[in-house]
PDB file of C-alpha atoms in Angstrom:
ATOM      1  CA  UNK A 141      -2.054  -5.054   7.317  1.00  0.00           C
ATOM      2  CA  UNK A 142      -1.676  -8.954   6.899  1.00  0.00           C
ATOM      3  CA  UNK A 143       2.296  -9.281   6.738  1.00  0.00           C
ATOM      4  CA  UNK A 144       2.696 -10.771  10.276  1.00  0.00           C
ATOM      5  CA  UNK A 145      -1.272 -11.819  11.413  1.00  0.00           C
ATOM      6  CA  UNK A 146      -0.840 -15.280   9.591  1.00  0.00           C
ATOM      7  CA  UNK A 147       2.334 -16.613  12.289  1.00  0.00           C
ATOM      8  CA  UNK A 148       0.180 -14.508  15.014  1.00  0.00           C
ATOM      9  CA  UNK A 149      -3.216 -16.752  14.240  1.00  0.00           C
ATOM     10  CA  UNK A 150      -1.228 -19.604  13.630  1.00  0.00           C
ATOM     11  CA  UNK A 151       0.682 -19.327  17.027  1.00  0.00           C
ATOM     12  CA  UNK A 152      -2.985 -18.779  19.001  1.00  0.00           C
ATOM     13  CA  UNK A 153      -4.702 -21.742  17.574  1.00  0.00           C
ATOM     14  CA  UNK A 154      -1.980 -23.928  18.459  1.00  0.00           C
ATOM     15  CA  UNK A 155      -1.365 -22.238  22.249  1.00  0.00           C
ATOM     16  CA  UNK A 156      -4.896 -21.130  23.094  1.00  0.00           C
ATOM     17  CA  UNK A 157      -7.254 -24.022  21.325  1.00  0.00           C
ATOM     18  CA  UNK A 158      -6.268 -27.374  21.308  1.00  0.00           C
ATOM     19  CA  UNK A 159      -8.754 -29.662  20.266  1.00  0.00           C
ATOM     20  CA  UNK A 160      -8.827 -33.920  20.894  1.00  0.00           C
ATOM     21  CA  UNK A 161      -8.819 -36.282  18.022  1.00  0.00           C
ATOM     22  CA  UNK A 162     -11.683 -37.958  20.072  1.00  0.00           C
ATOM     23  CA  UNK A 163     -14.018 -35.011  21.414  1.00  0.00           C
ATOM     24  CA  UNK A 164     -14.916 -31.834  20.372  1.00  0.00           C
ATOM     25  CA  UNK A 165     -13.840 -29.877  22.917  1.00  0.00           C
ATOM     26  CA  UNK A 166     -11.306 -27.137  23.791  1.00  0.00           C
ATOM     27  CA  UNK A 167      -8.753 -27.882  26.611  1.00  0.00           C
ATOM     28  CA  UNK A 168      -6.211 -25.499  28.169  1.00  0.00           C
ATOM     29  CA  UNK A 169      -2.843 -26.551  27.052  1.00  0.00           C
ATOM     30  CA  UNK A 170       0.157 -25.477  29.424  1.00  0.00           C
ATOM     31  CA  UNK A 171       1.381 -22.469  29.364  1.00  0.00           C
ATOM     32  CA  UNK A 172       4.870 -21.584  26.554  1.00  0.00           C
ATOM     33  CA  UNK A 173       8.276 -21.242  28.175  1.00  0.00           C
ATOM     34  CA  UNK A 174       9.538 -17.644  28.141  1.00  0.00           C
ATOM     35  CA  UNK A 175      12.255 -19.379  25.847  1.00  0.00           C
ATOM     36  CA  UNK A 176       9.624 -20.024  23.022  1.00  0.00           C
ATOM     37  CA  UNK A 177       7.319 -17.299  23.800  1.00  0.00           C
ATOM     38  CA  UNK A 178      10.993 -15.103  22.425  1.00  0.00           C
ATOM     39  CA  UNK A 179      11.481 -17.601  19.752  1.00  0.00           C
ATOM     40  CA  UNK A 180       7.624 -17.402  18.102  1.00  0.00           C
ATOM     41  CA  UNK A 181       8.398 -13.347  18.362  1.00  0.00           C
ATOM     42  CA  UNK A 182      11.955 -13.488  16.855  1.00  0.00           C
ATOM     43  CA  UNK A 183      10.628 -15.985  13.967  1.00  0.00           C
ATOM     44  CA  UNK A 184       7.330 -13.648  14.012  1.00  0.00           C
ATOM     45  CA  UNK A 185       9.056 -10.784  13.343  1.00  0.00           C
ATOM     46  CA  UNK A 186      11.554 -11.913  10.316  1.00  0.00           C
ATOM     47  CA  UNK A 187       8.526 -14.087   8.865  1.00  0.00           C
ATOM     48  CA  UNK A 188       6.495 -10.629   8.298  1.00  0.00           C
ATOM     49  CA  UNK A 189       9.743  -8.410   7.077  1.00  0.00           C
ATOM     50  CA  UNK A 190       9.702 -11.444   4.439  1.00  0.00           C
ATOM     51  CA  UNK A 191       5.751 -10.978   3.603  1.00  0.00           C
ATOM     52  CA  UNK A 192       6.500  -7.165   3.445  1.00  0.00           C
ATOM     53  CA  UNK A 193       9.252  -8.070   0.695  1.00  0.00           C
ATOM     54  CA  UNK A 194       6.745 -10.276  -1.306  1.00  0.00           C
ATOM     55  CA  UNK A 195       3.819  -8.019  -0.982  1.00  0.00           C
ATOM     56  CA  UNK A 196       4.977  -4.483  -1.237  1.00  0.00           C
ATOM     57  CA  UNK A 197       5.538  -4.353  -4.829  1.00  0.00           C
ATOM     58  CA  UNK A 198       1.698  -5.059  -4.848  1.00  0.00           C
ATOM     59  CA  UNK A 199       0.416  -2.983  -2.107  1.00  0.00           C
ATOM     60  CA  UNK A 200       2.316   0.169  -4.223  1.00  0.00           C
ATOM     61  CA  UNK A 201       0.224  -0.367  -7.158  1.00  0.00           C
ATOM     62  CA  UNK A 202      -3.080  -0.928  -5.156  1.00  0.00           C
ATOM     63  CA  UNK A 203      -1.978   2.295  -2.963  1.00  0.00           C
ATOM     64  CA  UNK A 204      -0.940   4.189  -6.603  1.00  0.00           C
ATOM     65  CA  UNK A 205      -4.626   2.922  -8.200  1.00  0.00           C
ATOM     66  CA  UNK A 206      -7.099   4.063  -4.944  1.00  0.00           C
ATOM     67  CA  UNK A 207      -5.684   7.802  -5.577  1.00  0.00           C
ATOM     68  CA  UNK A 208      -6.334   7.503  -9.528  1.00  0.00           C
ATOM     69  CA  UNK A 209      -9.609   9.746 -10.111  1.00  0.00           C
ATOM     70  CA  UNK A 210     -12.918   8.846 -12.384  1.00  0.00           C
ATOM     71  CA  UNK A 211     -11.816   8.348 -15.997  1.00  0.00           C
ATOM     72  CA  UNK A 212      -8.126   8.041 -15.265  1.00  0.00           C
ATOM     73  CA  UNK A 213      -6.619   6.262 -18.602  1.00  0.00           C
ATOM     74  CA  UNK A 214      -3.578   4.864 -15.883  1.00  0.00           C
ATOM     75  CA  UNK A 215      -6.520   2.534 -14.483  1.00  0.00           C
ATOM     76  CA  UNK A 216      -4.504  -0.820 -15.883  1.00  0.00           C
ATOM     77  CA  UNK A 217      -1.066  -2.386 -14.133  1.00  0.00           C
ATOM     78  CA  UNK A 218       1.027  -2.285 -17.222  1.00  0.00           C
ATOM     79  CA  UNK A 219       0.204   1.804 -17.404  1.00  0.00           C
ATOM     80  CA  UNK A 220       1.160   1.796 -13.761  1.00  0.00           C
ATOM     81  CA  UNK A 221       3.948   0.374 -13.912  1.00  0.00           C
ATOM     82  CA  UNK A 222       5.196   2.261 -17.111  1.00  0.00           C
ATOM     83  CA  UNK A 223       4.711   5.464 -15.540  1.00  0.00           C
ATOM     84  CA  UNK A 224       8.098   7.185 -15.047  1.00  0.00           C
ATOM     85  CA  UNK A 225       6.999   9.347 -12.351  1.00  0.00           C
ATOM     86  CA  UNK A 226       6.391   6.932  -9.762  1.00  0.00           C
ATOM     87  CA  UNK A 227       9.679   5.510  -9.630  1.00  0.00           C
ATOM     88  CA  UNK A 228      10.158   2.027  -8.225  1.00  0.00           C
ATOM     89  CA  UNK A 229       7.132  -0.354  -6.970  1.00  0.00           C
ATOM     90  CA  UNK A 230       9.678  -0.891  -3.998  1.00  0.00           C
ATOM     91  CA  UNK A 231       9.308   2.855  -2.722  1.00  0.00           C
ATOM     92  CA  UNK A 232       8.442   3.345   0.772  1.00  0.00           C
ATOM     93  CA  UNK A 233       9.226  -0.671   1.915  1.00  0.00           C
ATOM     94  CA  UNK A 234      11.313   0.680   4.590  1.00  0.00           C
ATOM     95  CA  UNK A 235       8.458   1.854   7.071  1.00  0.00           C
ATOM     96  CA  UNK A 236       7.051  -1.408   7.644  1.00  0.00           C
ATOM     97  CA  UNK A 237      10.078  -3.378   7.680  1.00  0.00           C
ATOM     98  CA  UNK A 238      11.392  -1.362  10.669  1.00  0.00           C
ATOM     99  CA  UNK A 239       7.971  -1.701  12.787  1.00  0.00           C
ATOM    100  CA  UNK A 240       7.449  -5.229  11.397  1.00  0.00           C
ATOM    101  CA  UNK A 241       9.213  -6.419  14.745  1.00  0.00           C
ATOM    102  CA  UNK A 242       7.538  -4.097  17.229  1.00  0.00           C
ATOM    103  CA  UNK A 243       3.741  -4.632  15.453  1.00  0.00           C
ATOM    104  CA  UNK A 244       4.432  -8.658  15.878  1.00  0.00           C
ATOM    105  CA  UNK A 245       5.612  -8.394  19.228  1.00  0.00           C
ATOM    106  CA  UNK A 246       2.488  -5.671  19.641  1.00  0.00           C
ATOM    107  CA  UNK A 247      -0.536  -8.590  18.044  1.00  0.00           C
ATOM    108  CA  UNK A 248       1.284 -11.348  19.842  1.00  0.00           C
ATOM    109  CA  UNK A 249       1.186 -10.059  23.721  1.00  0.00           C
ATOM    110  CA  UNK A 250      -2.169  -8.402  22.964  1.00  0.00           C
ATOM    111  CA  UNK A 251      -3.718 -10.683  21.500  1.00  0.00           C
ATOM    112  CA  UNK A 252      -2.680 -13.642  23.898  1.00  0.00           C
ATOM    113  CA  UNK A 253      -2.956 -11.531  26.972  1.00  0.00           C
ATOM    114  CA  UNK A 254      -7.035 -10.917  25.858  1.00  0.00           C
ATOM    115  CA  UNK A 255      -7.704 -14.632  25.309  1.00  0.00           C
ATOM    116  CA  UNK A 256      -6.512 -15.512  28.430  1.00  0.00           C
ATOM    117  CA  UNK A 257      -8.655 -12.993  30.048  1.00  0.00           C
ATOM    118  CA  UNK A 258     -11.538 -13.663  28.243  1.00  0.00           C
ATOM    119  CA  UNK A 259     -10.899 -17.521  29.481  1.00  0.00           C
ATOM    120  CA  UNK A 260     -10.530 -16.807  32.669  1.00  0.00           C
ATOM    121  CA  UNK A 261     -14.388 -14.968  32.969  1.00  0.00           C
ATOM    122  CA  UNK A 262     -15.531 -17.445  30.223  1.00  0.00           C
ATOM    123  CA  UNK A 263     -15.183 -20.787  30.950  1.00  0.00           C
ATOM    124  CA  UNK A 264     -13.343 -22.208  27.866  1.00  0.00           C
ATOM    125  CA  UNK A 265     -14.829 -25.785  28.081  1.00  0.00           C
ATOM    126  CA  UNK A 266     -17.462 -24.989  27.495  1.00  0.00           C
ATOM    127  CA  UNK A 267     -19.529 -25.708  24.070  1.00  0.00           C
ATOM    128  CA  UNK A 268     -19.375 -22.259  23.052  1.00  0.00           C
ATOM    129  CA  UNK A 269     -17.486 -22.037  19.714  1.00  0.00           C
ATOM    130  CA  UNK A 270     -14.099 -20.105  19.628  1.00  0.00           C
ATOM    131  CA  UNK A 271     -15.288 -17.476  16.624  1.00  0.00           C
ATOM    132  CA  UNK A 272     -16.728 -15.653  19.242  1.00  0.00           C
ATOM    133  CA  UNK A 273     -13.469 -15.154  21.257  1.00  0.00           C
ATOM    134  CA  UNK A 274     -11.117 -14.844  18.555  1.00  0.00           C
ATOM    135  CA  UNK A 275     -13.058 -11.895  16.698  1.00  0.00           C
ATOM    136  CA  UNK A 276     -13.503  -9.855  20.032  1.00  0.00           C
ATOM    137  CA  UNK A 277      -9.955 -10.475  20.782  1.00  0.00           C
ATOM    138  CA  UNK A 278      -8.491  -9.670  17.284  1.00  0.00           C
ATOM    139  CA  UNK A 279     -10.571  -6.533  17.096  1.00  0.00           C
ATOM    140  CA  UNK A 280      -9.430  -4.828  19.783  1.00  0.00           C
ATOM    141  CA  UNK A 281      -5.885  -5.903  19.254  1.00  0.00           C
ATOM    142  CA  UNK A 282      -6.798  -4.702  15.553  1.00  0.00           C
ATOM    143  CA  UNK A 283      -8.084  -1.462  16.965  1.00  0.00           C
ATOM    144  CA  UNK A 284      -4.217  -0.581  19.604  1.00  0.00           C
ATOM    145  CA  UNK A 285      -2.492  -1.864  16.930  1.00  0.00           C
ATOM    146  CA  UNK A 286      -4.104   1.584  14.952  1.00  0.00           C
ATOM    147  CA  UNK A 287      -0.889   3.188  17.129  1.00  0.00           C
ATOM    148  CA  UNK A 288       1.722   1.809  15.209  1.00  0.00           C
ATOM    149  CA  UNK A 289       0.346   1.363  11.865  1.00  0.00           C
ATOM    150  CA  UNK A 290      -0.908   4.974  11.035  1.00  0.00           C
ATOM    151  CA  UNK A 291       2.492   6.786  11.209  1.00  0.00           C
ATOM    152  CA  UNK A 292       4.101   3.376   9.471  1.00  0.00           C
ATOM    153  CA  UNK A 293       1.557   3.526   6.941  1.00  0.00           C
ATOM    154  CA  UNK A 294       1.696   7.355   6.191  1.00  0.00           C
ATOM    155  CA  UNK A 295       5.561   7.231   5.485  1.00  0.00           C
ATOM    156  CA  UNK A 296       4.800   4.215   3.629  1.00  0.00           C
ATOM    157  CA  UNK A 297       2.176   5.917   1.741  1.00  0.00           C
ATOM    158  CA  UNK A 298       3.455   9.208   1.077  1.00  0.00           C
ATOM    159  CA  UNK A 299       6.437   7.421  -0.425  1.00  0.00           C
ATOM    160  CA  UNK A 300       4.644   4.822  -2.385  1.00  0.00           C
ATOM    161  CA  UNK A 301       2.655   7.685  -4.335  1.00  0.00           C
ATOM    162  CA  UNK A 302       5.257  10.400  -4.748  1.00  0.00           C
ATOM    163  CA  UNK A 303       6.189  11.180  -8.113  1.00  0.00           C
ATOM    164  CA  UNK A 304       8.802  13.035 -10.049  1.00  0.00           C
ATOM    165  CA  UNK A 305       8.647  16.508 -10.836  1.00  0.00           C
ATOM    166  CA  UNK A 306      11.639  16.935 -13.812  1.00  0.00           C
ATOM    167  CA  UNK A 307      12.821  20.058 -14.722  1.00  0.00           C
ATOM    168  CA  UNK A 308      15.437  20.694 -17.343  1.00  0.00           C
ATOM    169  CA  UNK A 309      17.877  23.117 -17.266  1.00  0.00           C
ATOM    170  CA  UNK A 310      20.129  23.044 -20.170  1.00  0.00           C
ATOM    171  CA  UNK A 311      21.408  19.774 -20.028  1.00  0.00           C
ATOM    172  CA  UNK A 312      21.109  19.209 -16.704  1.00  0.00           C
ATOM    173  CA  UNK A 313      18.234  17.204 -14.971  1.00  0.00           C
ATOM    174  CA  UNK A 314      16.650  18.191 -11.548  1.00  0.00           C
ATOM    175  CA  UNK A 315      14.515  15.988  -9.581  1.00  0.00           C
ATOM    176  CA  UNK A 316      11.788  17.697  -6.531  1.00  0.00           C
ATOM    177  CA  UNK A 317      11.184  14.569  -5.240  1.00  0.00           C
ATOM    178  CA  UNK A 318      10.371  15.839  -1.348  1.00  0.00           C
ATOM    179  CA  UNK A 319      11.509  12.003   0.565  1.00  0.00           C
ATOM    180  CA  UNK A 320      14.666  10.426  -0.378  1.00  0.00           C
ATOM    181  CA  UNK A 321      13.281   7.651   1.674  1.00  0.00           C
ATOM    182  CA  UNK A 322      11.818   6.616   5.157  1.00  0.00           C
ATOM    183  CA  UNK A 323      14.071   8.069   7.532  1.00  0.00           C
ATOM    184  CA  UNK A 324      14.110  11.349   5.874  1.00  0.00           C
ATOM    185  CA  UNK A 325       9.960  11.516   5.387  1.00  0.00           C
ATOM    186  CA  UNK A 326       9.458  10.867   9.061  1.00  0.00           C
ATOM    187  CA  UNK A 327      11.636  13.786  10.188  1.00  0.00           C
ATOM    188  CA  UNK A 328      10.673  15.839   7.557  1.00  0.00           C
ATOM    189  CA  UNK A 329       7.180  15.098   8.717  1.00  0.00           C
ATOM    190  CA  UNK A 330       8.012  15.064  12.515  1.00  0.00           C
ATOM    191  CA  UNK A 331       9.969  18.591  12.337  1.00  0.00           C
ATOM    192  CA  UNK A 332       7.286  20.468  10.342  1.00  0.00           C
ATOM    193  CA  UNK A 333       3.963  18.759  11.306  1.00  0.00           C
ATOM    194  CA  UNK A 334       4.525  17.150  15.032  1.00  0.00           C
ATOM    195  CA  UNK A 335       3.252  14.167  16.100  1.00  0.00           C
ATOM    196  CA  UNK A 336      -0.327  15.103  14.602  1.00  0.00           C
ATOM    197  CA  UNK A 337       1.155  15.078  11.453  1.00  0.00           C
ATOM    198  CA  UNK A 338       2.785  11.543  11.572  1.00  0.00           C
ATOM    199  CA  UNK A 339      -0.840  10.396  12.730  1.00  0.00           C
ATOM    200  CA  UNK A 340      -3.056  11.477   9.883  1.00  0.00           C
ATOM    201  CA  UNK A 341      -5.339   9.299   9.498  1.00  0.00           C
ATOM    202  CA  UNK A 342      -5.277   7.507  12.988  1.00  0.00           C
ATOM    203  CA  UNK A 343      -8.908   7.653  13.071  1.00  0.00           C
ATOM    204  CA  UNK A 344      -9.382   5.324   9.364  1.00  0.00           C
ATOM    205  CA  UNK A 345      -6.838   3.530  10.384  1.00  0.00           C
ATOM    206  CA  UNK A 346      -8.552   2.468  13.209  1.00  0.00           C
ATOM    207  CA  UNK A 347     -11.468   1.538  11.743  1.00  0.00           C
ATOM    208  CA  UNK A 348     -10.134  -0.523   9.397  1.00  0.00           C
ATOM    209  CA  UNK A 349      -7.836  -2.610  11.598  1.00  0.00           C
ATOM    210  CA  UNK A 350     -10.250  -3.635  14.201  1.00  0.00           C
ATOM    211  CA  UNK A 351     -12.904  -5.173  11.823  1.00  0.00           C
ATOM    212  CA  UNK A 352     -10.331  -6.612   9.661  1.00  0.00           C
ATOM    213  CA  UNK A 353      -8.416  -8.175  12.223  1.00  0.00           C
ATOM    214  CA  UNK A 354     -12.053 -10.093  14.038  1.00  0.00           C
ATOM    215  CA  UNK A 355     -12.746 -10.904  10.786  1.00  0.00           C
ATOM    216  CA  UNK A 356      -8.968 -12.100  10.043  1.00  0.00           C
ATOM    217  CA  UNK A 357      -8.466 -14.203  12.931  1.00  0.00           C
ATOM    218  CA  UNK A 358     -11.519 -15.867  13.758  1.00  0.00           C
ATOM    219  CA  UNK A 359     -11.914 -17.137   9.785  1.00  0.00           C
ATOM    220  CA  UNK A 360      -8.558 -18.446  10.200  1.00  0.00           C
ATOM    221  CA  UNK A 361      -8.959 -20.465  13.254  1.00  0.00           C
ATOM    222  CA  UNK A 362     -12.331 -21.034  12.106  1.00  0.00           C
ATOM    223  CA  UNK A 363     -11.179 -22.451   8.716  1.00  0.00           C
ATOM    224  CA  UNK A 364      -7.896 -24.495  10.441  1.00  0.00           C
ATOM    225  CA  UNK A 365     -11.227 -26.108  12.911  1.00  0.00           C
ATOM    226  CA  UNK A 366     -13.371 -26.951  10.240  1.00  0.00           C
ATOM    227  CA  UNK A 367     -10.215 -28.804   8.708  1.00  0.00           C
ATOM    228  CA  UNK A 368      -9.363 -30.563  11.455  1.00  0.00           C
ATOM    229  CA  UNK A 369     -13.076 -31.958  11.791  1.00  0.00           C
ATOM    230  CA  UNK A 370     -12.016 -33.716   8.767  1.00  0.00           C
ATOM    231  CA  UNK A 371      -8.650 -35.359  10.015  1.00  0.00           C
ATOM    232  CA  UNK A 372      -6.843 -33.094   7.574  1.00  0.00           C
ATOM    233  CA  UNK A 373      -3.446 -33.055   8.337  1.00  0.00           C
ATOM    234  CA  UNK A 374      -1.972 -29.575  10.057  1.00  0.00           C
ATOM    235  CA  UNK A 375       0.245 -28.216   6.746  1.00  0.00           C
ATOM    236  CA  UNK A 376       1.523 -25.668   5.759  1.00  0.00           C
ATOM    237  CA  UNK A 377      -0.461 -25.646   2.663  1.00  0.00           C
ATOM    238  CA  UNK A 378      -3.590 -25.649   4.978  1.00  0.00           C
ATOM    239  CA  UNK A 379      -2.255 -22.781   6.653  1.00  0.00           C
ATOM    240  CA  UNK A 380      -0.925 -20.826   3.414  1.00  0.00           C
ATOM    241  CA  UNK A 381      -4.818 -21.555   1.919  1.00  0.00           C
ATOM    242  CA  UNK A 382      -6.316 -20.455   5.095  1.00  0.00           C
ATOM    243  CA  UNK A 383      -4.398 -16.782   5.775  1.00  0.00           C
ATOM    244  CA  UNK A 384      -5.219 -16.512   1.934  1.00  0.00           C
ATOM    245  CA  UNK A 385      -9.210 -17.070   2.251  1.00  0.00           C
ATOM    246  CA  UNK A 386      -8.756 -15.405   5.634  1.00  0.00           C
ATOM    247  CA  UNK A 387      -6.918 -12.672   4.465  1.00  0.00           C
ATOM    248  CA  UNK A 388      -9.222 -11.694   1.347  1.00  0.00           C
ATOM    249  CA  UNK A 389     -12.196 -11.747   2.844  1.00  0.00           C
ATOM    250  CA  UNK A 390     -10.929  -9.067   5.913  1.00  0.00           C
ATOM    251  CA  UNK A 391     -10.130  -7.399   3.127  1.00  0.00           C
ATOM    252  CA  UNK A 392     -13.313  -7.712   1.336  1.00  0.00           C
ATOM    253  CA  UNK A 393     -14.695  -5.926   4.513  1.00  0.00           C
ATOM    254  CA  UNK A 394     -12.960  -2.708   5.365  1.00  0.00           C
ATOM    255  CA  UNK A 395     -11.220  -2.131   1.657  1.00  0.00           C
ATOM    256  CA  UNK A 396     -13.002   1.013   1.646  1.00  0.00           C
ATOM    257  CA  UNK A 397     -11.952   2.409   4.395  1.00  0.00           C
ATOM    258  CA  UNK A 398      -8.509   1.859   3.722  1.00  0.00           C
ATOM    259  CA  UNK A 399      -9.295   3.455   0.201  1.00  0.00           C
ATOM    260  CA  UNK A 400     -10.549   6.556   2.218  1.00  0.00           C
ATOM    261  CA  UNK A 401      -7.645   5.892   4.850  1.00  0.00           C
ATOM    262  CA  UNK A 402      -5.065   5.987   2.027  1.00  0.00           C
ATOM    263  CA  UNK A 403      -6.608   9.453   0.805  1.00  0.00           C
ATOM    264  CA  UNK A 404      -7.037  10.917   3.884  1.00  0.00           C
ATOM    265  CA  UNK A 405      -2.655  10.891   4.598  1.00  0.00           C
ATOM    266  CA  UNK A 406      -2.201  11.296   0.542  1.00  0.00           C
ATOM    267  CA  UNK A 407      -3.242  14.864   0.881  1.00  0.00           C
ATOM    268  CA  UNK A 408      -0.749  17.511   1.443  1.00  0.00           C
ATOM    269  CA  UNK A 409      -0.489  17.998   5.351  1.00  0.00           C
ATOM    270  CA  UNK A 410      -0.632  21.907   5.123  1.00  0.00           C
ATOM    271  CA  UNK A 411      -3.639  21.619   2.601  1.00  0.00           C
ATOM    272  CA  UNK A 412      -6.989  23.227   4.776  1.00  0.00           C
ATOM    273  CA  UNK A 413      -8.982  20.756   2.920  1.00  0.00           C
ATOM    274  CA  UNK A 414     -10.933  18.827   5.238  1.00  0.00           C
ATOM    275  CA  UNK A 415      -9.263  15.576   5.610  1.00  0.00           C
ATOM    276  CA  UNK A 416     -11.950  13.719   7.899  1.00  0.00           C
ATOM    277  CA  UNK A 417     -13.495  10.480   6.879  1.00  0.00           C
ATOM    278  CA  UNK A 418     -16.859  11.910   6.472  1.00  0.00           C
ATOM    279  CA  UNK A 419     -15.333  14.658   3.827  1.00  0.00           C
ATOM    280  CA  UNK A 420     -13.373  12.833   2.080  1.00  0.00           C
ATOM    281  CA  UNK A 421     -15.674   9.787   1.611  1.00  0.00           C
ATOM    282  CA  UNK A 422     -18.284  12.410   0.149  1.00  0.00           C
ATOM    283  CA  UNK A 423     -16.400  13.991  -1.737  1.00  0.00           C
ATOM    284  CA  UNK A 424     -14.578  10.727  -3.132  1.00  0.00           C
ATOM    285  CA  UNK A 425     -18.363   9.242  -3.817  1.00  0.00           C
ATOM    286  CA  UNK A 426     -19.553  12.133  -5.848  1.00  0.00           C
ATOM    287  CA  UNK A 427     -16.226  11.837  -7.966  1.00  0.00           C
ATOM    288  CA  UNK A 428     -16.550   8.650  -8.591  1.00  0.00           C
ATOM    289  CA  UNK A 429     -19.238   6.423  -7.287  1.00  0.00           C
ATOM    290  CA  UNK A 430     -19.702   3.570  -4.655  1.00  0.00           C
ATOM    291  CA  UNK A 431     -18.163   1.396  -6.859  1.00  0.00           C
ATOM    292  CA  UNK A 432     -14.551   3.387  -7.228  1.00  0.00           C
ATOM    293  CA  UNK A 433     -14.596   2.295  -3.304  1.00  0.00           C
ATOM    294  CA  UNK A 434     -13.342  -1.369  -4.359  1.00  0.00           C
ATOM    295  CA  UNK A 435     -10.435   0.229  -6.799  1.00  0.00           C
ATOM    296  CA  UNK A 436      -7.019  -2.073  -7.105  1.00  0.00           C
ATOM    297  CA  UNK A 437      -9.230  -4.484  -4.032  1.00  0.00           C
ATOM    298  CA  UNK A 438      -8.584  -7.487  -6.535  1.00  0.00           C
ATOM    299  CA  UNK A 439      -4.741  -6.995  -5.911  1.00  0.00           C
ATOM    300  CA  UNK A 440      -5.236  -7.199  -2.645  1.00  0.00           C
ATOM    301  CA  UNK A 441      -6.728 -10.516  -2.897  1.00  0.00           C
ATOM    302  CA  UNK A 442      -3.918 -11.749  -4.980  1.00  0.00           C
ATOM    303  CA  UNK A 443      -1.564 -10.449  -2.925  1.00  0.00           C
ATOM    304  CA  UNK A 444      -2.820 -12.182   0.060  1.00  0.00           C
ATOM    305  CA  UNK A 445      -1.545 -15.535  -1.395  1.00  0.00           C
ATOM    306  CA  UNK A 446       1.780 -15.269  -2.399  1.00  0.00           C
ATOM    307  CA  UNK A 447       2.497 -13.193   0.779  1.00  0.00           C
ATOM    308  CA  UNK A 448       0.863 -16.205   3.133  1.00  0.00           C
ATOM    309  CA  UNK A 449       2.979 -18.686   0.709  1.00  0.00           C
ATOM    310  CA  UNK A 450       6.090 -17.420   1.916  1.00  0.00           C
ATOM    311  CA  UNK A 451       5.220 -16.044   5.650  1.00  0.00           C
ATOM    312  CA  UNK A 452       4.489 -19.754   6.694  1.00  0.00           C
ATOM    313  CA  UNK A 453       7.308 -21.522   5.599  1.00  0.00           C
ATOM    314  CA  UNK A 454      10.167 -18.912   7.160  1.00  0.00           C
ATOM    315  CA  UNK A 455       8.189 -18.569  10.523  1.00  0.00           C
ATOM    316  CA  UNK A 456       8.188 -22.535  10.682  1.00  0.00           C
ATOM    317  CA  UNK A 457      11.914 -22.762   9.362  1.00  0.00           C
ATOM    318  CA  UNK A 458      13.171 -20.276  11.423  1.00  0.00           C
ATOM    319  CA  UNK A 459      11.337 -21.503  14.497  1.00  0.00           C
ATOM    320  CA  UNK A 460      13.110 -24.992  13.858  1.00  0.00           C
ATOM    321  CA  UNK A 461      16.771 -22.560  13.370  1.00  0.00           C
ATOM    322  CA  UNK A 462      15.993 -21.384  16.686  1.00  0.00           C
ATOM    323  CA  UNK A 463      14.814 -24.147  18.698  1.00  0.00           C
ATOM    324  CA  UNK A 464      17.825 -25.990  17.091  1.00  0.00           C
ATOM    325  CA  UNK A 465      20.292 -23.448  17.913  1.00  0.00           C
ATOM    326  CA  UNK A 466      18.506 -23.887  21.915  1.00  0.00           C
ATOM    327  CA  UNK A 467      19.358 -27.598  22.102  1.00  0.00           C
ATOM    328  CA  UNK A 468      23.046 -27.445  20.957  1.00  0.00           C
ATOM    329  CA  UNK A 469      23.495 -25.391  23.558  1.00  0.00           C
TER     330      UNK A 469
END
């Protein structure tokens, strides 16, 4: 979820909230050139993909842990890694990497446009803090992003939890794995269950995306504002720290609904069981209790910092390379 957010939040901080060195007031910056906007989109897509590669193993372990039932003996990381039925922790990485650029563009355009509209209707120079604007516009951006995130994460989740069913036939071992890769999963799900099958869990995805984006953008930009007030340098370390804290805060708020979303998307597509949010939540609480809603949460906190540690340098280096290429033409 936070794999592309840091670069977008960083860009929003630079282009929408510029603070004077002498006064704590907000001033409207000049519009970015089309080439700069394109460069930022490209850099954001590449950085987001890098973040996905770094964070995917921990994301896979998180999803597999979310699927465990109460009293399961496989709750440790070592046990999950040693389980031969699951296979590689890289399973399902193709779907989010493929859609990283599309998601990055959607967030970039939606958040940028909504913040500009906010500034048109509400004076950007007044003393009200940016936090409210960042939260409202971030929440709107998150809800809209569910249209991209839902099918992407549905395919990813099914591959991550897919277990091998090995049957020995004489000396030959066969594996009854349904999906070979992300593309095969999309073709199978869409071909047999249609667009509604791909969008299984869209309501839960929207309920997660909206609040998490609101908290992420607001907390990330606010942390950077605090650093600016204390005259801290705008360094990569500052951005990585703010991104890690903001990511952890947003996950702390929405992790229970993320767990429910994962379990909804993991249910058999041809099952007649009720897969609504309320039904799945009720059944989960009966079997696991309230504490179970945060099973695997600590993995998202650990994941937030290395992901941000890769995204920010990648974004800055890519943007610098694109700009240097532009100037040499």
